Amino acid sequence: MKLIIVGFGQCGGRIADEFARLNRKARGQRGIDIITGAFAVNTDVADLSGLTKIKPDYQHRILIGGRKTGGHGVGKINELGAEIAREDGDKVIETIRSSRQFSEADAFLLVGGAAGGTGSGSVPVIAQYLKERYVDKPIYTLIVLPFEHEEATEERTVYNVATCLKSAYLVADAVFLVDNQRYVMKSSPIRSNLAKINTLIAAPFYNLLCAGEEKKHKYIGAKILDAGDIIQTVAGWTVIGYGQSQISFAKGIFKRTRDFRNKATETQKGTQTMDEAISGLSLKCNPIDSKRALYLVSAPAKEVNVDLIKELGTYLKGLAPEAIIRSGDYPREGGSLDITVILSELSDVEKIRNYFTKTISLISTLKKRQEGMERKDKGIEVTLKDIPSLL
Ligand SMILES: Nc1nc2c(ncn2[C@@H]2O[C@H](COP(=O)(O)OP(=O)(O)OP(=O)(O)O)[C@@H](O)[C@H]2O)c(=O)[nH]1
Ligand SMILES: [Mg+2]
């Protein structure tokens, strides 16, 4: 599958940069393209300058709202981010459309951090613009949720997240949810290392996008997972995960013997890897709530057999009984078994629901506070009114 990737704001731009790096890797290692264009859109000049893989010209790094912000961002006001995106949306879309490989793309992926201003406000607006213009290409969004400490210290954070998520969900074909906090737990020593987190966020997409683009016979699986399967699977609230285990040739775990013990270990290794993919999903959710799912198994050709794929299918069906499950295999060289899992069309996601509830109560608190202030402004007059008079 080939994507046009557009990153908005600092977070979005950096993740788009990471996808541009993945495309170079795909070209170098596999001779294929998975990204037909990588763009960064921002109200902040400095953030655009800090990118490394997205081409540095103005046709790939797009400054918006220059007049309104003086090139310094919108300071976490996502309504302003949205307003600027509405004003400059045509410029953004025109720039993307005139890129060389535009027509080759199967879908769009728009990326942004939900808690900021620029990305949070502009991802939904541009998604809507694209949706109105391109009926034949799905519009996906990838929304990054803030670290816990950001929510604790700033009321605005939760509000931005809720409004961004709701708006993106309304217009886009799917919302990939990515929780920054998950990656802190996984790699605590690099707590502040966003670059490393971005690598982990983009990594599950690598084999997934490559699998359907392979041209070399030996890398084409028995069951190819292509753009069509992905498009059929990805809808609404969506999470993605990735697991990997080393295949130990020395111990002969994956040796093709007829010994029943080898077969048992082989299946066990497969389900363990799938467990790892599920426990490492980009946002914690309950697989029972997903209505569509897919898994891709990448491993040396002689290690993947029909039985393993089937077993994994049964295993995933057990976890996500209501989901329509698609699958594929992707023969690779090397010594690892990699499994990518997508759970999609989730009917409930606790964390997202909480953002909405918190924001609703925040809005009523703000309203009360506002009323309180108005009363205070009127001073003694207001309280005077409620005191019984003797006259
Ligand atoms: N994973 C990841 N998260 C990031 C990165 N940069 C910022 N964030 C997160 O994104 C949110 C802030 O959004 P930004 O992208 O900085 O904001 P912006 O879209 O540039 O908007 P303004 O700066 O307010 O104009 C916070 O939750 C950050 O933790 C990054 O490179 N990777
Ligand atoms: Mg910024």
CSV table of C-alpha atoms and ligand atoms in Angstrom, one decimal:
chain,number,residue,atom,x,y,z
A,1,MET,CA,0.0,0.0,0.0
A,2,LYS,CA,1.2,3.5,-0.8
A,3,LEU,CA,0.4,6.4,1.4
A,4,ILE,CA,0.6,10.2,1.1
A,5,ILE,CA,1.7,11.3,4.6
A,6,VAL,CA,1.1,14.7,5.9
A,7,GLY,CA,2.3,15.8,9.3
A,8,PHE,CA,0.7,18.8,11.1
A,9,GLY,CA,2.4,20.7,13.9
A,10,GLN,CA,5.5,19.6,15.6
A,11,CYS,CA,4.4,16.1,16.6
A,12,GLY,CA,2.8,15.4,13.2
A,13,GLY,CA,5.8,16.8,11.3
A,14,ARG,CA,8.3,14.7,13.1
A,15,ILE,CA,6.3,11.5,12.7
A,16,ALA,CA,5.8,12.2,9.0
A,17,ASP,CA,9.6,12.7,8.9
A,18,GLU,CA,9.9,9.2,10.4
A,19,PHE,CA,7.6,7.7,7.7
A,20,ALA,CA,9.8,9.4,5.0
A,21,ARG,CA,12.8,7.6,6.6
A,22,LEU,CA,10.9,4.3,6.4
A,23,ASN,CA,10.3,4.9,2.7
A,24,ARG,CA,14.0,5.4,2.2
A,25,LYS,CA,14.6,2.1,4.1
A,26,ALA,CA,12.0,0.3,1.9
A,27,ARG,CA,13.7,1.6,-1.3
A,28,GLY,CA,17.2,0.8,0.0
A,29,GLN,CA,16.4,-2.7,1.4
A,30,ARG,CA,13.5,-3.8,-0.7
A,31,GLY,CA,13.5,-1.7,-3.8
A,32,ILE,CA,9.9,-0.5,-3.3
A,33,ASP,CA,8.0,2.7,-2.5
A,34,ILE,CA,5.5,2.9,0.3
A,35,ILE,CA,5.2,6.6,0.6
A,36,THR,CA,4.5,8.6,-2.5
A,37,GLY,CA,4.8,12.0,-0.8
A,38,ALA,CA,5.8,13.1,2.7
A,39,PHE,CA,4.8,16.6,3.8
A,40,ALA,CA,5.0,18.7,6.9
A,41,VAL,CA,2.5,21.6,7.6
A,42,ASN,CA,3.1,24.0,10.4
A,43,THR,CA,2.5,27.5,11.7
A,44,ASP,CA,5.9,27.4,13.2
A,45,VAL,CA,9.0,28.0,11.0
A,46,ALA,CA,11.5,26.6,13.5
A,47,ASP,CA,9.7,23.2,13.8
A,48,LEU,CA,9.7,22.9,10.0
A,49,SER,CA,13.4,23.6,9.9
A,50,GLY,CA,14.1,20.9,12.4
A,51,LEU,CA,13.0,18.0,10.1
A,52,THR,CA,15.6,15.9,8.3
A,53,LYS,CA,14.0,13.5,5.8
A,54,ILE,CA,11.1,15.5,4.3
A,55,LYS,CA,12.4,17.5,1.4
A,56,PRO,CA,13.3,21.0,2.5
A,57,ASP,CA,11.6,23.0,-0.3
A,58,TYR,CA,8.3,24.9,0.2
A,59,GLN,CA,6.5,22.2,-1.8
A,60,HIS,CA,7.1,19.7,1.0
A,61,ARG,CA,7.4,21.9,4.1
A,62,ILE,CA,4.4,24.1,4.1
A,63,LEU,CA,4.1,27.1,6.4
A,64,ILE,CA,0.5,28.2,7.1
A,65,GLY,CA,-0.9,31.1,9.1
A,66,GLY,CA,2.3,33.1,8.7
A,67,ARG,CA,0.4,36.4,8.9
A,68,LYS,CA,-1.6,35.5,12.0
A,69,THR,CA,1.2,33.8,14.0
A,70,GLY,CA,4.3,35.4,12.7
A,71,GLY,CA,5.7,31.9,12.2
A,72,HIS,CA,5.6,31.1,15.9
A,73,GLY,CA,2.8,28.5,16.3
A,74,VAL,CA,-0.6,29.0,17.8
A,75,GLY,CA,0.3,28.4,21.4
A,76,LYS,CA,-2.0,25.4,22.0
A,77,ILE,CA,-5.2,27.1,21.0
A,78,ASN,CA,-6.5,24.5,18.6
A,79,GLU,CA,-9.5,26.7,17.5
A,80,LEU,CA,-6.9,29.0,16.0
A,81,GLY,CA,-5.1,26.0,14.4
A,82,ALA,CA,-8.4,25.0,12.9
A,83,GLU,CA,-9.2,28.5,11.7
A,84,ILE,CA,-5.8,28.9,10.0
A,85,ALA,CA,-6.2,25.5,8.4
A,86,ARG,CA,-9.5,26.6,6.9
A,87,GLU,CA,-8.0,29.8,5.5
A,88,ASP,CA,-4.9,28.1,4.1
A,89,GLY,CA,-6.4,24.7,3.3
A,90,ASP,CA,-6.5,25.3,-0.4
A,91,LYS,CA,-2.8,26.1,-0.4
A,92,VAL,CA,-2.0,22.9,1.5
A,93,ILE,CA,-4.1,20.7,-0.8
A,94,GLU,CA,-2.9,22.3,-4.0
A,95,THR,CA,0.7,21.7,-2.9
A,96,ILE,CA,0.1,18.0,-2.1
A,97,ARG,CA,-1.9,17.5,-5.3
A,98,SER,CA,0.8,18.9,-7.5
A,99,SER,CA,3.4,16.5,-6.1
A,100,ARG,CA,4.9,14.1,-8.7
A,101,GLN,CA,3.6,10.7,-7.5
A,102,PHE,CA,0.2,12.0,-6.2
A,103,SER,CA,-1.9,9.7,-8.3
A,104,GLU,CA,-0.1,6.5,-7.3
A,105,ALA,CA,-1.2,6.8,-3.7
A,106,ASP,CA,-3.8,4.5,-2.3
A,107,ALA,CA,-4.7,6.6,0.7
A,108,PHE,CA,-3.9,9.7,2.8
A,109,LEU,CA,-2.5,9.6,6.3
A,110,LEU,CA,-2.7,12.8,8.3
A,111,VAL,CA,-0.8,12.9,11.5
A,112,GLY,CA,-0.9,15.3,14.5
A,113,GLY,CA,-0.6,15.6,18.3
A,114,ALA,CA,-4.1,16.0,19.8
A,115,ALA,CA,-2.9,18.1,22.7
A,116,GLY,CA,-1.2,20.9,20.8
A,117,GLY,CA,-2.7,23.7,18.8
A,118,THR,CA,-1.6,23.5,15.2
A,119,GLY,CA,-1.8,19.7,14.6
A,120,SER,CA,-4.9,19.2,16.8
A,121,GLY,CA,-6.8,21.9,15.0
A,122,SER,CA,-5.7,21.4,11.4
A,123,VAL,CA,-5.8,17.6,11.0
A,124,PRO,CA,-9.6,17.4,11.1
A,125,VAL,CA,-10.1,20.5,8.9
A,126,ILE,CA,-7.7,19.3,6.2
A,127,ALA,CA,-9.2,15.8,6.5
A,128,GLN,CA,-12.6,17.3,5.7
A,129,TYR,CA,-11.2,19.3,2.8
A,130,LEU,CA,-9.6,16.2,1.3
A,131,LYS,CA,-12.7,14.1,1.9
A,132,GLU,CA,-14.8,16.6,-0.1
A,133,ARG,CA,-12.3,16.5,-3.0
A,134,TYR,CA,-11.1,12.9,-3.2
A,135,VAL,CA,-13.8,10.3,-3.0
A,136,ASP,CA,-11.7,7.5,-4.3
A,137,LYS,CA,-8.9,7.7,-1.7
A,138,PRO,CA,-9.5,6.9,2.0
A,139,ILE,CA,-8.5,9.6,4.4
A,140,TYR,CA,-6.8,8.2,7.5
A,141,THR,CA,-5.7,10.2,10.5
A,142,LEU,CA,-3.1,9.2,13.1
A,143,ILE,CA,-3.7,11.1,16.4
A,144,VAL,CA,-1.1,11.1,19.1
A,145,LEU,CA,-2.5,11.4,22.7
A,146,PRO,CA,-0.5,13.3,25.3
A,147,PHE,CA,1.7,12.0,28.2
A,148,GLU,CA,-0.1,11.7,31.5
A,149,HIS,CA,1.9,14.6,33.0
A,150,GLU,CA,0.6,16.9,30.3
A,151,GLU,CA,-3.0,16.2,31.2
A,152,ALA,CA,-2.3,16.7,34.9
A,153,THR,CA,-0.8,20.1,34.5
A,154,GLU,CA,-3.0,21.7,31.9
A,155,GLU,CA,-6.8,21.8,31.5
A,156,ARG,CA,-6.5,22.9,27.9
A,157,THR,CA,-4.8,19.6,27.1
A,158,VAL,CA,-7.9,17.4,27.7
A,159,TYR,CA,-10.1,19.9,25.9
A,160,ASN,CA,-7.9,19.9,22.8
A,161,VAL,CA,-7.7,16.1,22.7
A,162,ALA,CA,-11.5,15.7,22.9
A,163,THR,CA,-12.3,18.3,20.3
A,164,CYS,CA,-9.6,17.0,17.9
A,165,LEU,CA,-10.7,13.3,18.3
A,166,LYS,CA,-14.4,14.1,17.8
A,167,SER,CA,-13.8,16.2,14.7
A,168,ALA,CA,-11.3,13.7,13.2
A,169,TYR,CA,-13.7,10.8,13.9
A,170,LEU,CA,-16.5,12.7,12.1
A,171,VAL,CA,-14.7,13.3,8.9
A,172,ALA,CA,-11.9,10.7,8.4
A,173,ASP,CA,-12.4,7.2,7.3
A,174,ALA,CA,-10.4,6.0,10.3
A,175,VAL,CA,-8.5,7.4,13.3
A,176,PHE,CA,-5.4,5.5,14.3
A,177,LEU,CA,-4.9,6.1,18.1
A,178,VAL,CA,-1.5,6.4,19.5
A,179,ASP,CA,-0.9,6.9,23.2
A,180,ASN,CA,2.5,8.6,24.0
A,181,GLN,CA,2.3,7.3,27.5
A,182,ARG,CA,2.4,3.7,26.3
A,183,TYR,CA,5.9,4.2,24.9
A,184,VAL,CA,7.2,5.7,28.1
A,185,MET,CA,6.5,2.5,29.9
A,186,LYS,CA,8.1,0.4,27.3
A,187,SER,CA,11.3,2.2,27.3
A,188,SER,CA,11.6,4.2,30.5
A,189,PRO,CA,15.2,5.2,30.2
A,190,ILE,CA,14.4,7.3,27.2
A,191,ARG,CA,11.5,9.0,28.7
A,192,SER,CA,12.1,12.3,27.0
A,193,ASN,CA,13.4,10.8,23.8
A,194,LEU,CA,10.7,11.7,21.4
A,195,ALA,CA,12.7,10.6,18.4
A,196,LYS,CA,12.8,7.0,19.7
A,197,ILE,CA,9.1,7.1,20.4
A,198,ASN,CA,8.4,8.2,16.9
A,199,THR,CA,10.4,5.3,15.5
A,200,LEU,CA,8.3,3.0,17.6
A,201,ILE,CA,5.1,4.6,16.4
A,202,ALA,CA,5.9,4.2,12.7
A,203,ALA,CA,7.6,0.8,12.9
A,204,PRO,CA,4.4,-1.4,12.8
A,205,PHE,CA,3.5,0.2,9.4
A,206,TYR,CA,6.7,-0.9,7.7
A,207,ASN,CA,5.9,-4.6,6.8
A,208,LEU,CA,2.2,-3.8,6.5
A,209,LEU,CA,2.8,-1.2,3.8
A,210,CYS,CA,5.6,-3.2,2.0
A,211,ALA,CA,3.8,-6.6,1.8
A,212,GLY,CA,1.4,-5.6,-1.0
A,213,GLU,CA,4.0,-3.7,-2.9
A,214,GLU,CA,6.6,-6.5,-3.3
A,215,LYS,CA,7.5,-7.4,-6.9
A,216,LYS,CA,10.1,-10.1,-6.3
A,217,HIS,CA,8.6,-13.6,-6.5
A,218,LYS,CA,10.4,-14.9,-3.4
A,219,TYR,CA,8.9,-12.2,-1.2
A,220,ILE,CA,5.3,-12.8,-2.3
A,221,GLY,CA,3.3,-14.7,0.3
A,222,ALA,CA,0.8,-17.5,-0.2
A,223,LYS,CA,-1.8,-15.0,1.0
A,224,ILE,CA,-0.9,-11.5,0.0
A,225,LEU,CA,-2.2,-8.7,2.3
A,226,ASP,CA,-2.6,-5.7,-0.1
A,227,ALA,CA,-4.0,-2.2,-0.1
A,228,GLY,CA,-7.5,-3.7,-0.6
A,229,ASP,CA,-7.4,-5.8,2.6
A,230,ILE,CA,-6.1,-2.8,4.6
A,231,ILE,CA,-8.8,-0.5,3.2
A,232,GLN,CA,-11.5,-3.1,4.0
A,233,THR,CA,-10.2,-3.4,7.5
A,234,VAL,CA,-9.4,0.1,8.7
A,235,ALA,CA,-12.5,2.1,9.8
A,236,GLY,CA,-13.3,4.3,12.7
A,237,TRP,CA,-11.3,4.0,16.0
A,238,THR,CA,-8.3,1.9,15.2
A,239,VAL,CA,-5.1,0.7,17.0
A,240,ILE,CA,-2.0,-1.0,15.6
A,241,GLY,CA,0.6,-3.2,17.2
A,242,TYR,CA,3.7,-5.1,16.5
A,243,GLY,CA,5.5,-8.1,18.0
A,244,GLN,CA,8.7,-9.8,17.1
A,245,SER,CA,10.5,-12.9,18.2
A,246,GLN,CA,13.8,-14.4,17.2
A,247,ILE,CA,13.8,-17.7,15.5
A,248,SER,CA,16.3,-19.8,17.1
A,249,PHE,CA,17.8,-22.0,14.4
A,250,ALA,CA,20.3,-23.5,16.8
A,251,LYS,CA,17.5,-25.1,18.9
A,252,GLY,CA,15.7,-26.0,15.9
A,253,ILE,CA,12.4,-24.6,17.1
A,254,PHE,CA,11.2,-23.9,13.6
A,255,LYS,CA,12.8,-26.9,12.1
A,256,ARG,CA,10.5,-28.7,9.7
A,257,THR,CA,10.4,-32.1,11.3
A,258,ARG,CA,7.4,-34.2,11.8
A,259,ASP,CA,8.1,-34.2,15.6
A,260,PHE,CA,4.9,-33.1,17.3
A,261,ARG,CA,6.9,-31.3,19.9
A,262,ASN,CA,8.4,-29.0,17.3
A,263,LYS,CA,5.0,-28.2,16.0
A,264,ALA,CA,3.7,-27.3,19.4
A,265,THR,CA,6.6,-25.0,20.1
A,266,GLU,CA,6.2,-23.4,16.7
A,267,THR,CA,2.6,-22.5,17.4
A,268,GLN,CA,3.4,-21.3,20.8
A,269,LYS,CA,6.0,-19.0,19.5
A,270,GLY,CA,3.5,-17.6,17.0
A,271,THR,CA,0.9,-16.9,19.7
A,272,GLN,CA,3.5,-15.4,22.0
A,273,THR,CA,4.5,-13.0,19.3
A,274,MET,CA,0.9,-12.2,18.6
A,275,ASP,CA,0.4,-11.6,22.3
A,276,GLU,CA,3.3,-9.2,22.2
A,277,ALA,CA,1.7,-7.3,19.3
A,278,ILE,CA,-1.5,-7.0,21.2
A,279,SER,CA,0.0,-6.0,24.5
A,280,GLY,CA,2.0,-3.4,22.6
A,281,LEU,CA,-1.0,-1.9,20.8
A,282,SER,CA,-0.7,1.8,20.2
A,283,LEU,CA,-3.5,2.4,22.7
A,284,LYS,CA,-4.8,0.1,25.4
A,285,CYS,CA,-8.2,-1.3,24.4
A,286,ASN,CA,-10.2,-4.4,24.6
A,287,PRO,CA,-10.0,-6.6,21.5
A,288,ILE,CA,-13.6,-7.8,22.2
A,289,ASP,CA,-14.8,-4.3,21.1
A,290,SER,CA,-13.3,-4.6,17.6
A,291,LYS,CA,-15.4,-5.4,14.6
A,292,ARG,CA,-12.6,-5.7,12.1
A,293,ALA,CA,-9.0,-6.9,12.5
A,294,LEU,CA,-6.0,-8.0,10.5
A,295,TYR,CA,-2.7,-9.7,11.1
A,296,LEU,CA,0.4,-10.0,9.0
A,297,VAL,CA,3.0,-12.6,9.6
A,298,SER,CA,6.5,-11.8,8.3
A,299,ALA,CA,9.1,-14.5,8.6
A,300,PRO,CA,11.5,-16.6,6.5
A,301,ALA,CA,9.4,-18.5,3.9
A,302,LYS,CA,10.2,-21.9,5.2
A,303,GLU,CA,9.1,-21.0,8.7
A,304,VAL,CA,5.6,-19.9,7.8
A,305,ASN,CA,3.2,-22.6,7.0
A,306,VAL,CA,-0.5,-22.7,6.5
A,307,ASP,CA,-1.0,-24.3,9.9
A,308,LEU,CA,0.7,-21.4,11.7
A,309,ILE,CA,-1.4,-18.8,9.9
A,310,LYS,CA,-4.5,-20.7,10.7
A,311,GLU,CA,-3.6,-21.2,14.4
A,312,LEU,CA,-3.0,-17.5,14.7
A,313,GLY,CA,-6.3,-16.7,13.0
A,314,THR,CA,-8.1,-19.0,15.5
A,315,TYR,CA,-6.2,-17.4,18.4
A,316,LEU,CA,-7.1,-13.8,17.3
A,317,LYS,CA,-10.7,-14.9,16.7
A,318,GLY,CA,-10.8,-16.0,20.3
A,319,LEU,CA,-9.7,-12.6,21.5
A,320,ALA,CA,-11.8,-10.6,19.1
A,321,PRO,CA,-14.9,-12.9,18.5
A,322,GLU,CA,-16.9,-10.2,16.8
A,323,ALA,CA,-14.3,-9.1,14.3
A,324,ILE,CA,-14.0,-9.9,10.6
A,325,ILE,CA,-10.4,-11.0,10.4
A,326,ARG,CA,-8.1,-10.6,7.4
A,327,SER,CA,-4.6,-12.0,7.2
A,328,GLY,CA,-1.5,-12.4,5.1
A,329,ASP,CA,2.0,-13.7,5.1
A,330,TYR,CA,5.1,-11.9,4.0
A,331,PRO,CA,8.1,-14.1,3.4
A,332,ARG,CA,11.3,-12.4,4.5
A,333,GLU,CA,14.9,-13.3,5.0
A,334,GLY,CA,16.6,-13.1,8.4
A,335,GLY,CA,15.9,-14.8,11.7
A,336,SER,CA,12.8,-13.2,13.1
A,337,LEU,CA,9.1,-13.8,13.2
A,338,ASP,CA,7.2,-10.5,13.0
A,339,ILE,CA,3.5,-10.1,13.5
A,340,THR,CA,1.6,-6.8,12.9
A,341,VAL,CA,-1.9,-6.6,14.2
A,342,ILE,CA,-4.6,-4.0,13.6
A,343,LEU,CA,-7.8,-3.8,15.6
A,344,SER,CA,-10.4,-1.6,14.0
A,345,GLU,CA,-13.9,-0.3,14.1
A,346,LEU,CA,-13.7,-0.4,17.9
A,347,SER,CA,-17.1,0.2,19.5
A,348,ASP,CA,-15.6,1.4,22.8
A,349,VAL,CA,-12.2,2.7,23.9
A,350,GLU,CA,-12.1,3.6,27.6
A,351,LYS,CA,-9.4,6.2,27.4
A,352,ILE,CA,-11.2,8.1,24.6
A,353,ARG,CA,-14.5,7.9,26.4
A,354,ASN,CA,-12.8,9.5,29.4
A,355,TYR,CA,-11.5,12.4,27.4
A,356,PHE,CA,-15.1,13.1,26.3
A,357,THR,CA,-16.6,12.8,29.8
A,358,LYS,CA,-13.8,15.0,31.4
A,359,THR,CA,-14.3,17.7,28.7
A,360,ILE,CA,-18.1,17.8,29.2
A,361,SER,CA,-17.6,18.4,32.9
A,362,LEU,CA,-14.8,20.8,32.3
A,363,ILE,CA,-17.1,22.9,30.0
A,364,SER,CA,-19.8,23.0,32.7
A,365,THR,CA,-17.1,24.0,35.3
A,366,LEU,CA,-15.9,26.8,33.0
A,367,LYS,CA,-19.5,28.0,32.5
A,368,LYS,CA,-20.0,28.1,36.3
A,369,ARG,CA,-16.8,29.9,36.8
A,370,GLN,CA,-17.7,32.4,34.1
A,371,GLU,CA,-21.1,33.0,35.7
A,372,GLY,CA,-19.3,33.5,39.1
A,373,MET,CA,-17.0,36.1,37.6
A,374,GLU,CA,-19.9,37.9,36.1
A,375,ARG,CA,-21.6,38.0,39.4
A,376,LYS,CA,-18.4,39.3,41.1
A,377,ASP,CA,-18.1,42.0,38.4
A,378,LYS,CA,-21.5,43.3,39.4
A,379,GLY,CA,-20.2,43.5,43.0
A,380,ILE,CA,-22.4,44.1,45.9
A,381,GLU,CA,-25.5,44.7,43.7
A,382,VAL,CA,-26.1,41.0,43.2
A,383,THR,CA,-26.0,39.8,46.8
A,384,LEU,CA,-28.0,42.8,47.9
A,385,LYS,CA,-30.9,41.5,45.7
A,386,ASP,CA,-31.2,38.3,47.8
A,387,ILE,CA,-31.4,40.0,51.2
A,388,PRO,CA,-35.0,40.5,52.5
A,389,SER,CA,-35.9,44.1,52.8
A,390,LEU,CA,-37.7,45.7,55.7
A,391,LEU,CA,-39.3,48.3,53.6
B,1,LIG,N1,5.2,11.1,19.9
B,1,LIG,C1,5.5,12.4,19.8
B,1,LIG,N2,4.7,13.3,20.5
B,1,LIG,C2,5.1,14.6,20.3
B,1,LIG,C3,6.2,15.0,19.6
B,1,LIG,N3,6.2,16.4,19.7
B,1,LIG,C4,5.2,16.8,20.4
B,1,LIG,N4,4.5,15.7,20.9
B,1,LIG,C5,3.3,15.7,21.7
B,1,LIG,O1,2.3,16.5,21.0
B,1,LIG,C6,1.6,17.3,21.9
B,1,LIG,C7,1.9,18.8,21.6
B,1,LIG,O2,1.6,19.0,20.2
B,1,LIG,P1,2.7,19.8,19.3
B,1,LIG,O3,2.8,19.0,18.1
B,1,LIG,O4,3.9,20.1,20.0
B,1,LIG,O5,1.8,21.1,19.0
B,1,LIG,P2,1.6,21.8,17.6
B,1,LIG,O6,0.7,21.0,16.8
B,1,LIG,O7,2.9,22.2,17.0
B,1,LIG,O8,0.8,23.1,18.0
B,1,LIG,P3,1.3,24.5,18.6
B,1,LIG,O9,2.8,24.4,19.0
B,1,LIG,O10,0.5,24.8,19.8
B,1,LIG,O11,1.1,25.5,17.5
B,1,LIG,C8,2.0,16.9,23.2
B,1,LIG,O12,1.1,16.0,23.7
B,1,LIG,C9,3.4,16.3,23.0
B,1,LIG,O13,3.8,15.4,24.0
B,1,LIG,C10,6.9,14.1,18.9
B,1,LIG,O14,7.9,14.3,18.2
B,1,LIG,N5,6.5,12.8,19.0
B,2,MG,MG,4.3,23.8,17.5
